[in-house]
Amino acid sequence: MIEKLNLTMLTDFYEITMANGYFESDMADDIAYFDMFFRQIPDGGGYAIMAGLEQVIDYLNNLHFTDEDIAFLEEKHIFSDRFLKYLKEFRFVCDVWAIPEGTPIFPGEPLITVRGPVIQSQFVETMILLLINHQSLIATKANRIVRAAGGRPVMEFGTRRAHGASAAIYGARAAYIGGCAGTACAIADRDYGVAALGTMAHSWVQMYPSEYEAFRKYAEIYPDNCTLLVDTYNVLKSGVPAAIRVFDEMKPENKGIRIDSGDVAYLTKRARKMLDEAGHQDCKIVVSNSLDEYIIQDVIVEGACIDSFGVGERLITSKSEPVFGGVYKLSALEKDGVMIPKIKISENVEKITNPGFKTVYRLFDKETDKTIADVITLDGEPAPGGEDYVIFDPQAIWKRKKLNNFYAKNLRVQVFDKGECVYESPSIEEIKAYCSQQAAALWDETLRFENPQPYYVDLSKELWEMKNHLIEEFNRL
Amino acid sequence: MIEKLNLTMLTDFYEITMANGYFESDMADDIAYFDMFFRQIPDGGGYAIMAGLEQVIDYLNNLHFTDEDIAFLEEKHIFSDRFLKYLKEFRFVCDVWAIPEGTPIFPGEPLITVRGPVIQSQFVETMILLLINHQSLIATKANRIVRAAGGRPVMEFGTRRAHGASAAIYGARAAYIGGCAGTACAIADRDYGVAALGTMAHSWVQMYPSEYEAFRKYAEIYPDNCTLLVDTYNVLKSGVPAAIRVFDEMKPENKGIRIDSGDVAYLTKRARKMLDEAGHQDCKIVVSNSLDEYIIQDVIVEGACIDSFGVGERLITSKSEPVFGGVYKLSALEKDGVMIPKIKISENVEKITNPGFKTVYRLFDKETDKTIADVITLDGEPAPGGEDYVIFDPQAIWKRKKLNNFYAKNLRVQVFDKGECVYESPSIEEIKAYCSQQAAALWDETLRFENPQPYYVDLSKELWEMKNHLIEEFNRL
């Protein structure tokens, strides 16, 4: 949908001033490596979910400067004609590696690496961040909410509170990847295969002389999916009795009630009793009132009788933490074919970047297939393996552990080779299934909402030594 | 940009099931009135800012069902052929009234009213909410941040943390309406005339052997806007000294430094002193590190030496309150030309809707041109005016006030007449200027961040009586 648009100019203006600057400094073709990574898991969670890569691929495949773009830049009177001519003939030639969508991800891991002429590898920063930050935020939040629902389906209902059209569409996509069962957003179904569902608003009920008449008409038209909204006037006094009357009379194939206000724990328990006593044990109860993972966990503990959830604004905006703070940092240069690792120093030790061209391995226990740790290694290093492989905490290297009987999986795939896309995105169903399966392989301790055990993300010995060497070099300055 | 797309299917699925339902019930052409309004000002503020109307107009002008849309709906096997044929020939025929963009708005006021066949006036709910909720959220947040900055320019820097492409583009537009001086987002400049600016990232500095060389090259290329990012290594030990050396050597026309990390109050005071002592009193200091209205207010009180602010993620996501909770409710029906007001009852008195077809007047003091109150009236009532006009608190009617020497301004304009657009959106500069001027007319007490005085939004006597009559009727049921 959105990818049909030319979004080349959807960029921070400084990417263009820098591009022109590199061009004017004769540095345009210097080869640079940039890593996208994030530093903190939203909501203090134990892991995040990677999402948005398919849209990054669409964006990179479509990257070009139109005459309209060039004319716009020309009017700024700060760019050279030579540079504008370069943009006119621009063709993306970088290599790109990435962690596939649906993968549980952790702080510091290079989610995406772009290698190529700095004029290009720098330029794509804004959109890579925008797309991955957004969808990873929503996939992560959805995964938490779905986890809280404990097997009950969760529908994404947030379109009207999303931050604009793409937030609604790609938010629905990301929520589905994170585990939602579907969405209210019709276009996400048409364009991305996220099953869309919906029944009625309060206004449907208000349009008829009585609740009963509104329900009865709905049941006549939609006998196969007759979910009635019972809280327009009074859930227990009028809504549920009218629904029962209509179920009795019309005997719809699939029946449900939805409650969108009030104390859902109390109301669902009472409604369940009324429905059961009327012989409608098969009537599902759907709830959809300002929910998130905390409220869902609470009402389930309270014994609420709920079969499925509709979650709106708190999912589609990730209300409790609406920012996924991914960053895009220079990690290496190539000069005359030699790799020069680059580091960004900070007084905050956790903000110091990992230098060099890297990949990430996830280590699994051979017997349980559960994860043990992730290890970031330098390109060209052998995969972690063998007898007595040692992992260690990079901030406290005396904390070490010998591993045996494990296997290592390289989390990253190559996505572009010299500007050519060499990766085919899996279907959304495959991504969703992969996410569910990979999250299930994590330690149980990383799943809880409060103070989850931090997952191990270690550095290989080689990378750790390179990093510390660069820090010491910096300190000598 | 986005409006070039066919977003007709960007809708909650239930709008379509209801549309088909009305069609099948032979109610499609019943005339219904829907109001969009909101209930709570984000961040506990004193007022919000209306934004997004231009995009609503684009959406309504472009509303149509393509063959692709019809095919998608057909595959659901729940819609009648007759209905799908209706969609194929769909033409928007409703009347629409709205409060123009940039206007300070308050809870309960009908921001938009749609009158027309219920099959249509219901259908447009999702997108009206989506567009107005998003842009009003960001315009409101921007207005708060700009207020905190006390006259210092604020740039919108959040593209990379926006919730997708339209959140970045229309967020930049809304932030500009709310008072920002410009944006980092290039496409918002190209398409909406929001001035975009940008200079360099840390990677620019890292690409050169030294900070000095990176700055010097930049000053050569951009002598007219030489703002140097001084915190890649160490602000006071290396960044500012290198900037001063380059300013001395290159004498750029406009010079500035930007600090993107660390304690900005401390660093800007020290940097200001160093710059002044070196004779660069004209060097501007820009700050851009996780700012919002609270931090900006604090560092100004602390005496930070800051000339302008760049505000990113906390503005573009409205981080402290990322939901603008606008709703869309049925307010009246027409049966055989007679208006039947509709009300939605709630146990929470503030959630009871205002029935009927309404408009909003803002009353201004004739001497000061400051606002006095807003009054919601029924259509056809004379504008508030005359001697001893009485306003009263609709929740506590003994609180009343006699007004003299005031004038009333109808806040709403007609936007569509039988599906024909009859309103031309002002330019973005006009909207921005209108916003600034209208906000300045508010009481000072509504401007503060903590516990602002709630602004008076009263009901006319006629509307109040109609509402209470309907509540009593409901209670008799």
Coordinates of C-alpha atoms in Angstrom, one line a residue, chain B residues 122-301:
Chain B
Q122 CA -21.7 5.9 9.8
F123 CA -19.1 4.5 7.3
V124 CA -16.7 7.5 7.5
E125 CA -16.3 7.2 11.3
T126 CA -13.0 5.3 11.3
M127 CA -11.0 7.7 9.1
I128 CA -12.4 10.8 10.6
L129 CA -11.4 9.6 14.0
L130 CA -8.0 8.4 12.8
L131 CA -7.1 11.6 11.1
I132 CA -8.4 14.1 13.6
N133 CA -7.2 12.1 16.7
H134 CA -3.7 11.8 15.3
Q135 CA -3.1 15.3 14.2
S136 CA -4.9 17.0 17.1
L137 CA -2.8 14.9 19.4
I138 CA 0.5 16.1 17.9
A139 CA -0.6 19.7 17.4
T140 CA -1.7 19.8 21.1
K141 CA 1.6 18.3 22.3
A142 CA 3.7 20.6 20.0
N143 CA 1.7 23.6 21.3
R144 CA 2.7 22.6 24.9
I145 CA 6.3 22.2 24.0
V146 CA 6.5 25.5 22.1
R147 CA 4.8 27.2 25.1
A148 CA 7.5 25.8 27.4
A149 CA 10.3 27.1 25.1
G150 CA 9.1 30.6 25.8
G151 CA 9.8 32.1 22.3
R152 CA 12.8 30.0 21.5
P153 CA 12.2 28.1 18.2
V154 CA 11.4 24.4 18.5
M155 CA 12.1 22.0 15.6
E156 CA 10.3 18.7 15.2
F157 CA 13.0 16.0 15.0
G158 CA 11.0 12.8 15.5
T159 CA 10.7 11.1 12.0
R160 CA 12.7 8.0 13.0
R161 CA 10.6 7.3 16.0
A162 CA 7.2 8.0 14.4
H163 CA 4.7 5.2 14.1
G164 CA 5.2 4.7 10.3
A165 CA 5.3 7.0 7.3
S166 CA 2.1 9.0 7.8
A167 CA 2.9 9.5 11.5
A168 CA 6.1 11.2 10.4
I169 CA 4.7 13.3 7.6
Y170 CA 1.4 14.4 9.2
G171 CA 3.0 14.6 12.6
A172 CA 5.4 17.2 11.2
R173 CA 2.5 19.0 9.7
A174 CA 0.5 19.0 12.9
A175 CA 3.6 20.0 15.0
Y176 CA 4.0 23.0 12.7
I177 CA 0.4 24.0 13.2
G178 CA 0.9 23.7 16.9
G179 CA 3.8 26.1 16.8
C180 CA 7.0 24.4 15.8
A181 CA 9.4 26.4 13.6
G182 CA 10.1 23.5 11.3
T183 CA 10.9 19.9 11.0
A184 CA 13.8 17.5 10.1
C185 CA 11.4 15.6 7.8
A186 CA 12.2 16.5 4.1
I187 CA 9.0 15.2 2.6
A188 CA 6.9 17.3 4.9
D189 CA 8.6 20.3 3.4
R190 CA 8.2 19.1 -0.2
D191 CA 4.5 18.2 0.2
Y192 CA 3.2 20.5 3.0
G193 CA 5.5 23.5 3.1
V194 CA 6.8 22.7 6.6
A195 CA 10.3 24.2 6.5
A196 CA 12.9 21.3 6.8
L197 CA 16.4 21.7 8.2
G198 CA 19.2 19.4 9.1
T199 CA 23.0 19.4 9.3
M200 CA 24.9 16.4 10.5
A201 CA 24.9 13.1 12.5
H202 CA 27.6 11.7 14.8
S203 CA 28.6 9.5 11.9
W204 CA 29.7 12.5 9.8
V205 CA 32.2 13.4 12.6
Q206 CA 33.3 9.7 12.8
M207 CA 34.0 9.5 9.1
Y208 CA 36.8 12.0 9.4
P209 CA 40.2 11.5 11.1
S210 CA 39.3 14.2 13.6
E211 CA 36.4 16.3 14.8
Y212 CA 38.3 19.4 13.6
E213 CA 38.5 18.0 10.0
A214 CA 34.9 17.0 10.0
F215 CA 33.8 20.5 11.1
R216 CA 36.1 22.3 8.8
K217 CA 34.8 20.3 5.8
Y218 CA 31.3 21.0 6.8
A219 CA 32.0 24.8 7.1
E220 CA 33.5 24.8 3.6
I221 CA 30.4 23.2 2.1
Y222 CA 27.7 25.0 4.2
P223 CA 29.1 28.4 5.2
D224 CA 25.5 29.8 5.4
N225 CA 24.2 27.4 8.0
C226 CA 27.1 26.0 9.9
T227 CA 25.7 24.2 12.9
L228 CA 28.2 21.7 14.3
L229 CA 27.3 18.6 16.3
V230 CA 29.8 18.9 19.2
D231 CA 29.1 15.8 21.4
T232 CA 30.6 12.9 19.4
Y233 CA 33.6 12.6 21.7
N234 CA 33.6 15.2 24.5
V235 CA 31.6 18.4 24.3
L236 CA 33.8 20.7 26.4
K237 CA 37.2 19.1 25.9
S238 CA 37.1 18.5 22.1
G239 CA 33.8 19.5 20.5
V240 CA 33.5 23.1 21.4
P241 CA 37.2 23.9 21.0
A242 CA 37.2 22.3 17.5
A243 CA 34.1 24.3 16.6
I244 CA 35.7 27.5 17.8
R245 CA 38.8 26.8 15.8
V246 CA 36.7 26.3 12.7
F247 CA 34.6 29.4 13.3
D248 CA 37.8 31.4 13.7
E249 CA 39.3 30.0 10.5
M250 CA 36.3 29.8 8.3
K251 CA 34.1 32.7 9.6
P252 CA 30.8 31.1 8.5
E253 CA 27.8 33.3 7.9
N254 CA 25.5 31.6 10.4
K255 CA 27.1 29.5 13.1
G256 CA 25.8 27.2 15.8
I257 CA 26.6 24.2 17.9
R258 CA 24.3 21.3 18.7
I259 CA 24.4 19.2 21.8
D260 CA 22.6 15.9 21.7
S261 CA 23.6 14.2 25.0
G262 CA 24.6 14.8 28.6
D263 CA 23.4 17.4 31.1
V264 CA 22.3 20.2 28.7
A265 CA 21.9 22.8 31.5
Y266 CA 25.5 22.4 32.6
L267 CA 27.0 21.9 29.1
T268 CA 25.3 24.8 27.5
K269 CA 26.3 27.2 30.3
R270 CA 30.0 26.2 29.9
A271 CA 29.8 26.1 26.1
R272 CA 28.2 29.6 26.0
K273 CA 31.1 31.0 28.2
M274 CA 33.7 29.4 25.9
L275 CA 32.1 30.7 22.8
D276 CA 31.6 34.2 24.2
E277 CA 35.2 34.4 25.4
A278 CA 36.3 33.4 21.9
G279 CA 34.3 36.2 20.4
H280 CA 31.5 34.1 19.1
Q281 CA 28.5 35.7 20.9
D282 CA 26.5 35.2 17.7
C283 CA 26.9 31.4 17.8
K284 CA 23.6 29.8 18.5
I285 CA 23.3 26.8 20.8
V286 CA 20.8 24.1 19.8
V287 CA 19.9 21.2 22.1
S288 CA 18.2 18.0 21.2
N289 CA 18.2 15.2 23.8
S290 CA 15.0 13.5 24.7
L291 CA 13.2 16.7 25.4
D292 CA 9.6 17.5 26.2
E293 CA 7.7 20.5 27.7
Y294 CA 8.7 19.5 31.3
I295 CA 12.4 19.2 30.7
I296 CA 12.5 22.4 28.6
Q297 CA 10.8 24.3 31.3
D298 CA 13.2 22.9 33.9
V299 CA 16.4 23.6 32.0
I300 CA 15.3 27.2 31.2
V301 CA 14.6 27.8 34.9

